[in-house]
Amino acid sequence: MGKYKRLWWTLIGTLAVTFGLLGYFGVEVYRKAPPIPDQVVTESGQTLMTETSILDGQTAWQSVGGMQLGSIWGHGAYQAPDWTADWLHRELLAWLELAAQDNFGVSYDELDGRDQNALQYELKEAYRTNTWDAETDTLVVSDRRAQAMAQTADYYSRLFGGAPELQTTRESYAMKEVTLPSEERRDQMTNFFFWTAWAAATERYPGEATYTNNWPHEPLIDNKPTAENIVWSIASVVLLIAGVGGLVWGWAFLRKEDEEEPEAPKQDPITTFALTPSQKALGKYLLAVVGLFTLQVFLGGFVAHYTIEGQGFYGIQTSDWLPYSLMRTWHIQSAMFWIAIGFLAAGLFLAPVINGGKDPKYQKLGVDILFWALIAVVVGSFAGNFLAINQLMPAEWSFMLGHQGYEYVDLGRFWQILKVAGIAFWLFLMMRGIVPALKQGGDKNLLVLLTASVVAIGLFYGAGLAYGERAHISIMEYWRWWVVHLWVEGFFEVFATAALAFIFCSMGLVSRPMATAASLASASLFMLGGVPGTFHHLYFSGTTTPVMAVGASFSALEVVPLVVLGYEAWENWRLKFRAPWMQNIKWPLLFFVAVAFWNMLGAGVLGFMINPPISLYYVQGLNTTPTHAHAALFGVYGFLALGFCLLILRYIRPNMAFNERVMKTAFWWMNGGLVLMLFTSLLPVGVIQFVASASEGLWYARSEAFMQTPLLETLRWVRTIGDVIFIVGALAVTWQVAKGVLFPDAPDQIAEGRLEKAWAPAYAESDTAMAEAHQGDSVCCGHCGGDK
């Protein structure tokens, strides 16, 4: 640890405390998850459903796309309703109508205010009272409620079964005509929908909040924010202000004076390595990245158009085979694939650099095998998604080979296992290059941090295997967010920080001590808020108040390091002036500048907009969430993966020059298109929905009547402008990468061999040769231990 001992212990202590919290309250999720009754019976003794039928309904819902077709407990897609909120409201209205007929002989709407209020009080008592008997594991409902449930279930069976009278509703919800052909499975699915609504309406303990902490907002039964919700929302804002203030004071008073920057080398040190066979083999990875990126962009346009024309594309009926739920699945999964491949390629490029410019034996073979394995997973998972959602696959195969039904981990379990194996194999390939360098002398602190992040990426994706097809949805949500939040937003963030620091250090642009200290401090800050901040996704997923308290407190701290990213952006931009040869990687640097900007705006501002419990109570499941998701996922990790690709391209195709006009189009049109997409469409729609949710209830903000109003339809059309601009930028960067990989330019000086010296293996034989090659330049390539 040496002089970084304090920073290392800070990071280790942070990880110990935060993972301790994540694990301790994870056990709480298991213990306090809403019960799934062994049977649901009426007061007269009729059995309505069982635990088995409820879980069968969950698997039926998963097979049609699950979270890609509407949402449950606020998690999922946004065009169709949130089935929990929608079922609950429809069942409540049916109960009131039945009660009005029983008590007064007229419809509910014909009653005066006094009688309506009396029935609403009776309704609240009936629904919020917990009638589940833990000893017999039986839930008892009144005969009247059973009738209301039957009426609601009939509506859903007709909706998912293709009833002609609900065709316009299916179009508004972007559903295919016969979403679930099997009547038996539709009945089971309604059992699952009922259970999610029961948990959202029933008090966990008498006089307290429901199992979902009073979510969704439903005035008919007095579902409103709890006192704890408000308290911890205020606490999160206070902690954010305190965290930002502490960071500013620490920056001003505790940090040491900046070290004098090392003199930049006369030539890019990375170009003094001969390209290894495994590095040359990375061209196909770059093509896969931009290929999947382009596919994802067009799928995104397709999905956005479905929000306007729910079953077609400019008059062409497409939903029969390519419905919204499938297009959205492919849109999200292609993003997960191309961003991950971009990061894996960055690691594979660095491995030989760390190993002193040499490939371990058979490294290229391993790189090739990994690539084709990843392609097989992409193709296989996409095919499985298609077969499952179109109900062409046997029901018992759907979860394993087709569609898991959960957003961001939609791919069938078999393909997920192969993906885990592929990432583990990538870890193996990385360690073959890293371990020899770790065994050498010198300061290895930065390399150790990079290694730790590589190991975490290799292992933590496996958290997605911790639940099964019939796992309780609260437990599934806990582990799903380990992948979506902790793996992507946590360890990829640390890997990116350490990798960029290592690259800039290797270029001789940043001193090794400065790069190491900054990376360790950044890792501690990211992990402090990021690990327990995972719980901010679980406020209303069947968890208890302590989970809300931890999630609210630490998710506020996630924003703290993002407020200084403007300085990081400036530092990255300033590097291009440090040496003339830095102009060769100007565009990768600009993409890294964009990463810092979108980290601050997308992850920071737009993320905190929805993070406090009181905010998320009203906006969970509205278009405020995809506003944050697009800005954070593409703005941060998308630009970062593309920046890595451009950087790799520049080195593996040394005779290539970036086309300035193409790259300006790519950079500015993607950024401009993303801004327009967010601030002229997604965010305005989300804000309007927020007002509807706060005033009427979530059911209304997601209802057909509200979502099809002229204003919201116009705003969804307006998104087309930003989408088209973004697509032009995406095609430009794809063209540049594809052209660079397949048809690199060949200027005269290269043909004459004048550039060969720059790529000569100056480090070929020994540390002594390396020292002579550098002639005193400070470079941290990892091979010499940072001493040369």
PDB file of C-alpha atoms in Angstrom, residues 264-493:
ATOM      1  CA  ALA A 264       4.874  15.046 -21.847  1.00  0.00           C
ATOM      2  CA  PRO A 265       6.866  12.539 -23.938  1.00  0.00           C
ATOM      3  CA  LYS A 266       7.826  13.567 -27.455  1.00  0.00           C
ATOM      4  CA  GLN A 267       5.936  10.561 -28.806  1.00  0.00           C
ATOM      5  CA  ASP A 268       2.956   8.609 -27.589  1.00  0.00           C
ATOM      6  CA  PRO A 269       4.501   5.850 -25.403  1.00  0.00           C
ATOM      7  CA  ILE A 270       1.730   3.395 -26.256  1.00  0.00           C
ATOM      8  CA  THR A 271       2.796   3.518 -29.902  1.00  0.00           C
ATOM      9  CA  THR A 272       6.229   2.272 -28.907  1.00  0.00           C
ATOM     10  CA  PHE A 273       4.731  -1.181 -28.498  1.00  0.00           C
ATOM     11  CA  ALA A 274       4.343  -3.429 -31.480  1.00  0.00           C
ATOM     12  CA  LEU A 275       0.689  -4.339 -31.863  1.00  0.00           C
ATOM     13  CA  THR A 276       0.129  -7.826 -30.508  1.00  0.00           C
ATOM     14  CA  PRO A 277      -2.013 -10.424 -32.344  1.00  0.00           C
ATOM     15  CA  SER A 278      -4.735 -10.177 -29.690  1.00  0.00           C
ATOM     16  CA  GLN A 279      -4.903  -6.392 -30.082  1.00  0.00           C
ATOM     17  CA  LYS A 280      -5.119  -6.676 -33.858  1.00  0.00           C
ATOM     18  CA  ALA A 281      -8.009  -9.108 -33.365  1.00  0.00           C
ATOM     19  CA  LEU A 282     -10.084  -6.455 -31.574  1.00  0.00           C
ATOM     20  CA  GLY A 283     -11.291  -4.901 -34.818  1.00  0.00           C
ATOM     21  CA  LYS A 284     -14.253  -7.267 -34.933  1.00  0.00           C
ATOM     22  CA  TYR A 285     -15.200  -6.257 -31.382  1.00  0.00           C
ATOM     23  CA  LEU A 286     -15.421  -2.644 -32.540  1.00  0.00           C
ATOM     24  CA  LEU A 287     -17.602  -3.660 -35.480  1.00  0.00           C
ATOM     25  CA  ALA A 288     -19.861  -5.588 -33.105  1.00  0.00           C
ATOM     26  CA  VAL A 289     -20.147  -2.524 -30.851  1.00  0.00           C
ATOM     27  CA  VAL A 290     -21.198  -0.117 -33.589  1.00  0.00           C
ATOM     28  CA  GLY A 291     -23.336  -2.765 -35.298  1.00  0.00           C
ATOM     29  CA  LEU A 292     -25.349  -3.422 -32.145  1.00  0.00           C
ATOM     30  CA  PHE A 293     -25.356   0.307 -31.376  1.00  0.00           C
ATOM     31  CA  THR A 294     -26.897   1.067 -34.762  1.00  0.00           C
ATOM     32  CA  LEU A 295     -29.446  -1.703 -34.288  1.00  0.00           C
ATOM     33  CA  GLN A 296     -30.318  -0.357 -30.858  1.00  0.00           C
ATOM     34  CA  VAL A 297     -30.786   3.176 -32.177  1.00  0.00           C
ATOM     35  CA  PHE A 298     -33.208   2.090 -34.901  1.00  0.00           C
ATOM     36  CA  LEU A 299     -35.039  -0.171 -32.470  1.00  0.00           C
ATOM     37  CA  GLY A 300     -35.365   2.841 -30.169  1.00  0.00           C
ATOM     38  CA  GLY A 301     -37.018   4.809 -32.964  1.00  0.00           C
ATOM     39  CA  PHE A 302     -39.322   1.855 -33.598  1.00  0.00           C
ATOM     40  CA  VAL A 303     -40.257   1.641 -29.912  1.00  0.00           C
ATOM     41  CA  ALA A 304     -40.852   5.402 -29.697  1.00  0.00           C
ATOM     42  CA  HIS A 305     -43.187   5.243 -32.701  1.00  0.00           C
ATOM     43  CA  TYR A 306     -45.180   2.463 -31.041  1.00  0.00           C
ATOM     44  CA  THR A 307     -46.104   4.967 -28.314  1.00  0.00           C
ATOM     45  CA  ILE A 308     -48.015   6.860 -31.019  1.00  0.00           C
ATOM     46  CA  GLU A 309     -49.207   4.136 -33.377  1.00  0.00           C
ATOM     47  CA  GLY A 310     -49.446   1.217 -30.967  1.00  0.00           C
ATOM     48  CA  GLN A 311     -49.692  -1.692 -33.394  1.00  0.00           C
ATOM     49  CA  GLY A 312     -47.995  -0.450 -36.535  1.00  0.00           C
ATOM     50  CA  PHE A 313     -45.232   1.543 -38.135  1.00  0.00           C
ATOM     51  CA  TYR A 314     -46.556   4.310 -40.404  1.00  0.00           C
ATOM     52  CA  GLY A 315     -49.556   2.250 -41.391  1.00  0.00           C
ATOM     53  CA  ILE A 316     -47.779  -1.121 -41.654  1.00  0.00           C
ATOM     54  CA  GLN A 317     -49.172  -3.650 -39.177  1.00  0.00           C
ATOM     55  CA  THR A 318     -46.043  -4.876 -37.407  1.00  0.00           C
ATOM     56  CA  SER A 319     -47.248  -5.906 -33.954  1.00  0.00           C
ATOM     57  CA  ASP A 320     -48.310  -9.405 -34.998  1.00  0.00           C
ATOM     58  CA  TRP A 321     -44.666 -10.529 -35.105  1.00  0.00           C
ATOM     59  CA  LEU A 322     -42.663  -7.534 -33.866  1.00  0.00           C
ATOM     60  CA  PRO A 323     -44.742  -6.127 -31.001  1.00  0.00           C
ATOM     61  CA  TYR A 324     -43.728  -3.280 -28.718  1.00  0.00           C
ATOM     62  CA  SER A 325     -42.674  -5.640 -25.918  1.00  0.00           C
ATOM     63  CA  LEU A 326     -40.239  -7.462 -28.235  1.00  0.00           C
ATOM     64  CA  MET A 327     -38.823  -4.282 -29.767  1.00  0.00           C
ATOM     65  CA  ARG A 328     -38.273  -2.769 -26.320  1.00  0.00           C
ATOM     66  CA  THR A 329     -36.630  -5.993 -25.133  1.00  0.00           C
ATOM     67  CA  TRP A 330     -34.215  -5.960 -28.060  1.00  0.00           C
ATOM     68  CA  HIS A 331     -33.641  -2.213 -27.658  1.00  0.00           C
ATOM     69  CA  ILE A 332     -32.522  -2.586 -24.035  1.00  0.00           C
ATOM     70  CA  GLN A 333     -30.657  -5.864 -24.489  1.00  0.00           C
ATOM     71  CA  SER A 334     -28.699  -4.611 -27.509  1.00  0.00           C
ATOM     72  CA  ALA A 335     -27.604  -1.636 -25.384  1.00  0.00           C
ATOM     73  CA  MET A 336     -26.471  -3.936 -22.591  1.00  0.00           C
ATOM     74  CA  PHE A 337     -24.552  -6.044 -25.109  1.00  0.00           C
ATOM     75  CA  TRP A 338     -22.759  -3.316 -27.070  1.00  0.00           C
ATOM     76  CA  ILE A 339     -21.800  -1.291 -24.015  1.00  0.00           C
ATOM     77  CA  ALA A 340     -20.464  -4.421 -22.290  1.00  0.00           C
ATOM     78  CA  ILE A 341     -18.532  -5.470 -25.422  1.00  0.00           C
ATOM     79  CA  GLY A 342     -16.987  -1.988 -25.587  1.00  0.00           C
ATOM     80  CA  PHE A 343     -15.759  -2.290 -22.011  1.00  0.00           C
ATOM     81  CA  LEU A 344     -14.498  -5.845 -22.567  1.00  0.00           C
ATOM     82  CA  ALA A 345     -12.590  -4.674 -25.644  1.00  0.00           C
ATOM     83  CA  ALA A 346     -10.978  -1.885 -23.620  1.00  0.00           C
ATOM     84  CA  GLY A 347      -9.772  -4.414 -21.075  1.00  0.00           C
ATOM     85  CA  LEU A 348      -8.437  -6.775 -23.743  1.00  0.00           C
ATOM     86  CA  PHE A 349      -6.542  -3.900 -25.373  1.00  0.00           C
ATOM     87  CA  LEU A 350      -4.940  -2.956 -22.065  1.00  0.00           C
ATOM     88  CA  ALA A 351      -3.934  -6.509 -21.097  1.00  0.00           C
ATOM     89  CA  PRO A 352      -0.878  -6.677 -23.440  1.00  0.00           C
ATOM     90  CA  VAL A 353       0.091  -3.097 -22.502  1.00  0.00           C
ATOM     91  CA  ILE A 354       0.110  -4.124 -18.841  1.00  0.00           C
ATOM     92  CA  ASN A 355       2.102  -7.218 -19.769  1.00  0.00           C
ATOM     93  CA  GLY A 356       4.905  -5.165 -21.318  1.00  0.00           C
ATOM     94  CA  GLY A 357       3.684  -5.260 -24.899  1.00  0.00           C
ATOM     95  CA  LYS A 358       3.429  -9.039 -25.089  1.00  0.00           C
ATOM     96  CA  ASP A 359       0.567 -11.464 -25.481  1.00  0.00           C
ATOM     97  CA  PRO A 360       0.362 -14.448 -23.143  1.00  0.00           C
ATOM     98  CA  LYS A 361       0.383 -17.713 -25.059  1.00  0.00           C
ATOM     99  CA  TYR A 362      -2.804 -18.329 -27.069  1.00  0.00           C
ATOM    100  CA  GLN A 363      -4.225 -14.926 -26.047  1.00  0.00           C
ATOM    101  CA  LYS A 364      -5.451 -14.196 -29.577  1.00  0.00           C
ATOM    102  CA  LEU A 365      -7.223 -17.560 -29.693  1.00  0.00           C
ATOM    103  CA  GLY A 366      -8.948 -16.700 -26.435  1.00  0.00           C
ATOM    104  CA  VAL A 367      -9.962 -13.281 -27.749  1.00  0.00           C
ATOM    105  CA  ASP A 368     -11.436 -14.896 -30.878  1.00  0.00           C
ATOM    106  CA  ILE A 369     -13.301 -17.568 -28.914  1.00  0.00           C
ATOM    107  CA  LEU A 370     -14.746 -14.966 -26.561  1.00  0.00           C
ATOM    108  CA  PHE A 371     -15.960 -12.830 -29.459  1.00  0.00           C
ATOM    109  CA  TRP A 372     -17.837 -15.618 -31.222  1.00  0.00           C
ATOM    110  CA  ALA A 373     -19.248 -16.823 -27.919  1.00  0.00           C
ATOM    111  CA  LEU A 374     -20.640 -13.327 -27.297  1.00  0.00           C
ATOM    112  CA  ILE A 375     -22.150 -13.233 -30.791  1.00  0.00           C
ATOM    113  CA  ALA A 376     -23.777 -16.623 -30.164  1.00  0.00           C
ATOM    114  CA  VAL A 377     -25.310 -15.307 -26.939  1.00  0.00           C
ATOM    115  CA  VAL A 378     -26.640 -12.207 -28.708  1.00  0.00           C
ATOM    116  CA  VAL A 379     -28.203 -14.170 -31.568  1.00  0.00           C
ATOM    117  CA  GLY A 380     -29.521 -16.956 -29.335  1.00  0.00           C
ATOM    118  CA  SER A 381     -31.052 -14.606 -26.768  1.00  0.00           C
ATOM    119  CA  PHE A 382     -32.703 -12.452 -29.445  1.00  0.00           C
ATOM    120  CA  ALA A 383     -34.183 -15.550 -31.089  1.00  0.00           C
ATOM    121  CA  GLY A 384     -35.422 -16.785 -27.712  1.00  0.00           C
ATOM    122  CA  ASN A 385     -37.059 -13.410 -27.005  1.00  0.00           C
ATOM    123  CA  PHE A 386     -38.867 -13.573 -30.343  1.00  0.00           C
ATOM    124  CA  LEU A 387     -40.154 -17.102 -29.822  1.00  0.00           C
ATOM    125  CA  ALA A 388     -41.277 -16.468 -26.237  1.00  0.00           C
ATOM    126  CA  ILE A 389     -43.137 -13.194 -26.757  1.00  0.00           C
ATOM    127  CA  ASN A 390     -44.873 -14.553 -29.863  1.00  0.00           C
ATOM    128  CA  GLN A 391     -45.869 -17.618 -27.792  1.00  0.00           C
ATOM    129  CA  LEU A 392     -44.162 -19.986 -30.241  1.00  0.00           C
ATOM    130  CA  MET A 393     -42.112 -21.626 -27.513  1.00  0.00           C
ATOM    131  CA  PRO A 394     -43.439 -24.232 -25.061  1.00  0.00           C
ATOM    132  CA  ALA A 395     -44.368 -22.490 -21.818  1.00  0.00           C
ATOM    133  CA  GLU A 396     -42.010 -24.627 -19.771  1.00  0.00           C
ATOM    134  CA  TRP A 397     -39.036 -23.497 -21.905  1.00  0.00           C
ATOM    135  CA  SER A 398     -39.792 -19.781 -21.863  1.00  0.00           C
ATOM    136  CA  PHE A 399     -37.809 -18.703 -18.800  1.00  0.00           C
ATOM    137  CA  MET A 400     -34.790 -20.838 -19.659  1.00  0.00           C
ATOM    138  CA  LEU A 401     -34.519 -20.182 -23.403  1.00  0.00           C
ATOM    139  CA  GLY A 402     -36.893 -17.318 -24.125  1.00  0.00           C
ATOM    140  CA  HIS A 403     -37.614 -14.366 -21.863  1.00  0.00           C
ATOM    141  CA  GLN A 404     -37.139 -13.964 -18.109  1.00  0.00           C
ATOM    142  CA  GLY A 405     -39.607 -11.075 -18.062  1.00  0.00           C
ATOM    143  CA  TYR A 406     -37.415  -8.725 -16.036  1.00  0.00           C
ATOM    144  CA  GLU A 407     -36.101  -5.452 -17.439  1.00  0.00           C
ATOM    145  CA  TYR A 408     -32.362  -5.403 -18.294  1.00  0.00           C
ATOM    146  CA  VAL A 409     -32.049  -9.138 -17.624  1.00  0.00           C
ATOM    147  CA  ASP A 410     -34.648 -10.180 -20.201  1.00  0.00           C
ATOM    148  CA  LEU A 411     -32.532 -12.829 -21.925  1.00  0.00           C
ATOM    149  CA  GLY A 412     -33.414 -16.456 -21.204  1.00  0.00           C
ATOM    150  CA  ARG A 413     -31.587 -18.016 -18.251  1.00  0.00           C
ATOM    151  CA  PHE A 414     -29.556 -20.361 -20.496  1.00  0.00           C
ATOM    152  CA  TRP A 415     -28.190 -17.379 -22.438  1.00  0.00           C
ATOM    153  CA  GLN A 416     -27.605 -15.503 -19.191  1.00  0.00           C
ATOM    154  CA  ILE A 417     -25.496 -18.406 -17.898  1.00  0.00           C
ATOM    155  CA  LEU A 418     -23.460 -18.350 -21.115  1.00  0.00           C
ATOM    156  CA  LYS A 419     -22.988 -14.601 -20.730  1.00  0.00           C
ATOM    157  CA  VAL A 420     -21.766 -15.092 -17.166  1.00  0.00           C
ATOM    158  CA  ALA A 421     -19.342 -17.741 -18.461  1.00  0.00           C
ATOM    159  CA  GLY A 422     -18.158 -15.365 -21.194  1.00  0.00           C
ATOM    160  CA  ILE A 423     -17.462 -12.574 -18.713  1.00  0.00           C
ATOM    161  CA  ALA A 424     -15.630 -15.052 -16.478  1.00  0.00           C
ATOM    162  CA  PHE A 425     -13.538 -16.102 -19.483  1.00  0.00           C
ATOM    163  CA  TRP A 426     -12.784 -12.424 -20.146  1.00  0.00           C
ATOM    164  CA  LEU A 427     -11.609 -12.185 -16.535  1.00  0.00           C
ATOM    165  CA  PHE A 428      -9.327 -15.160 -17.174  1.00  0.00           C
ATOM    166  CA  LEU A 429      -7.863 -13.515 -20.295  1.00  0.00           C
ATOM    167  CA  MET A 430      -7.314 -10.265 -18.391  1.00  0.00           C
ATOM    168  CA  MET A 431      -5.618 -11.937 -15.450  1.00  0.00           C
ATOM    169  CA  ARG A 432      -3.179 -13.727 -17.785  1.00  0.00           C
ATOM    170  CA  GLY A 433      -1.824 -10.303 -18.705  1.00  0.00           C
ATOM    171  CA  ILE A 434      -2.128  -8.703 -15.284  1.00  0.00           C
ATOM    172  CA  VAL A 435      -0.663 -11.346 -12.978  1.00  0.00           C
ATOM    173  CA  PRO A 436       2.867 -11.302 -14.485  1.00  0.00           C
ATOM    174  CA  ALA A 437       2.951  -7.511 -14.134  1.00  0.00           C
ATOM    175  CA  LEU A 438       1.786  -7.711 -10.513  1.00  0.00           C
ATOM    176  CA  LYS A 439       4.687 -10.033  -9.696  1.00  0.00           C
ATOM    177  CA  GLN A 440       7.247  -7.412 -10.717  1.00  0.00           C
ATOM    178  CA  GLY A 441       8.597  -4.767  -8.404  1.00  0.00           C
ATOM    179  CA  GLY A 442       7.595  -1.141  -8.195  1.00  0.00           C
ATOM    180  CA  ASP A 443       4.439   0.760  -7.363  1.00  0.00           C
ATOM    181  CA  LYS A 444       1.503  -1.427  -8.352  1.00  0.00           C
ATOM    182  CA  ASN A 445      -1.302   0.396  -6.522  1.00  0.00           C
ATOM    183  CA  LEU A 446      -3.068   1.680  -9.630  1.00  0.00           C
ATOM    184  CA  LEU A 447      -2.729  -1.704 -11.296  1.00  0.00           C
ATOM    185  CA  VAL A 448      -4.153  -3.432  -8.200  1.00  0.00           C
ATOM    186  CA  LEU A 449      -7.192  -1.138  -8.261  1.00  0.00           C
ATOM    187  CA  LEU A 450      -7.693  -1.824 -11.959  1.00  0.00           C
ATOM    188  CA  THR A 451      -7.360  -5.546 -11.264  1.00  0.00           C
ATOM    189  CA  ALA A 452      -9.937  -5.390  -8.473  1.00  0.00           C
ATOM    190  CA  SER A 453     -12.428  -3.675 -10.775  1.00  0.00           C
ATOM    191  CA  VAL A 454     -11.801  -6.309 -13.463  1.00  0.00           C
ATOM    192  CA  VAL A 455     -12.466  -9.094 -10.952  1.00  0.00           C
ATOM    193  CA  ALA A 456     -15.652  -7.361  -9.766  1.00  0.00           C
ATOM    194  CA  ILE A 457     -16.956  -7.028 -13.325  1.00  0.00           C
ATOM    195  CA  GLY A 458     -16.147 -10.669 -13.936  1.00  0.00           C
ATOM    196  CA  LEU A 459     -17.992 -11.905 -10.848  1.00  0.00           C
ATOM    197  CA  PHE A 460     -20.842  -9.552  -9.971  1.00  0.00           C
ATOM    198  CA  TYR A 461     -22.884 -10.124 -13.129  1.00  0.00           C
ATOM    199  CA  GLY A 462     -23.454 -13.568 -11.648  1.00  0.00           C
ATOM    200  CA  ALA A 463     -25.791 -11.966  -9.064  1.00  0.00           C
ATOM    201  CA  GLY A 464     -28.458 -12.229 -11.740  1.00  0.00           C
ATOM    202  CA  LEU A 465     -28.444 -16.001 -11.243  1.00  0.00           C
ATOM    203  CA  ALA A 466     -29.434 -15.741  -7.571  1.00  0.00           C
ATOM    204  CA  TYR A 467     -33.171 -15.960  -8.254  1.00  0.00           C
ATOM    205  CA  GLY A 468     -35.264 -18.444 -10.204  1.00  0.00           C
ATOM    206  CA  GLU A 469     -38.308 -18.487 -12.434  1.00  0.00           C
ATOM    207  CA  ARG A 470     -40.728 -18.701  -9.521  1.00  0.00           C
ATOM    208  CA  ALA A 471     -38.800 -16.525  -7.073  1.00  0.00           C
ATOM    209  CA  HIS A 472     -40.755 -13.981  -5.055  1.00  0.00           C
ATOM    210  CA  ILE A 473     -40.780 -10.742  -7.058  1.00  0.00           C
ATOM    211  CA  SER A 474     -39.412  -8.725  -4.086  1.00  0.00           C
ATOM    212  CA  ILE A 475     -36.413 -11.059  -3.891  1.00  0.00           C
ATOM    213  CA  MET A 476     -35.984 -11.000  -7.643  1.00  0.00           C
ATOM    214  CA  GLU A 477     -35.954  -7.181  -7.584  1.00  0.00           C
ATOM    215  CA  TYR A 478     -33.230  -7.192  -4.944  1.00  0.00           C
ATOM    216  CA  TRP A 479     -30.904  -9.314  -7.073  1.00  0.00           C
ATOM    217  CA  ARG A 480     -31.888  -7.680 -10.372  1.00  0.00           C
ATOM    218  CA  TRP A 481     -30.703  -4.334  -9.094  1.00  0.00           C
ATOM    219  CA  TRP A 482     -27.393  -5.895  -8.117  1.00  0.00           C
ATOM    220  CA  VAL A 483     -26.897  -6.284 -11.874  1.00  0.00           C
ATOM    221  CA  VAL A 484     -28.535  -3.104 -13.173  1.00  0.00           C
ATOM    222  CA  HIS A 485     -27.297  -0.732 -10.480  1.00  0.00           C
ATOM    223  CA  LEU A 486     -24.351  -2.303  -8.680  1.00  0.00           C
ATOM    224  CA  TRP A 487     -22.638  -4.067 -11.608  1.00  0.00           C
ATOM    225  CA  VAL A 488     -23.258  -1.374 -14.228  1.00  0.00           C
ATOM    226  CA  GLU A 489     -23.353   1.848 -12.205  1.00  0.00           C
ATOM    227  CA  GLY A 490     -20.882   0.702  -9.547  1.00  0.00           C
ATOM    228  CA  PHE A 491     -18.070  -1.518 -10.750  1.00  0.00           C
ATOM    229  CA  PHE A 492     -18.098  -0.402 -14.372  1.00  0.00           C
ATOM    230  CA  GLU A 493     -17.713   3.147 -13.014  1.00  0.00           C
TER     231      GLU A 493
END
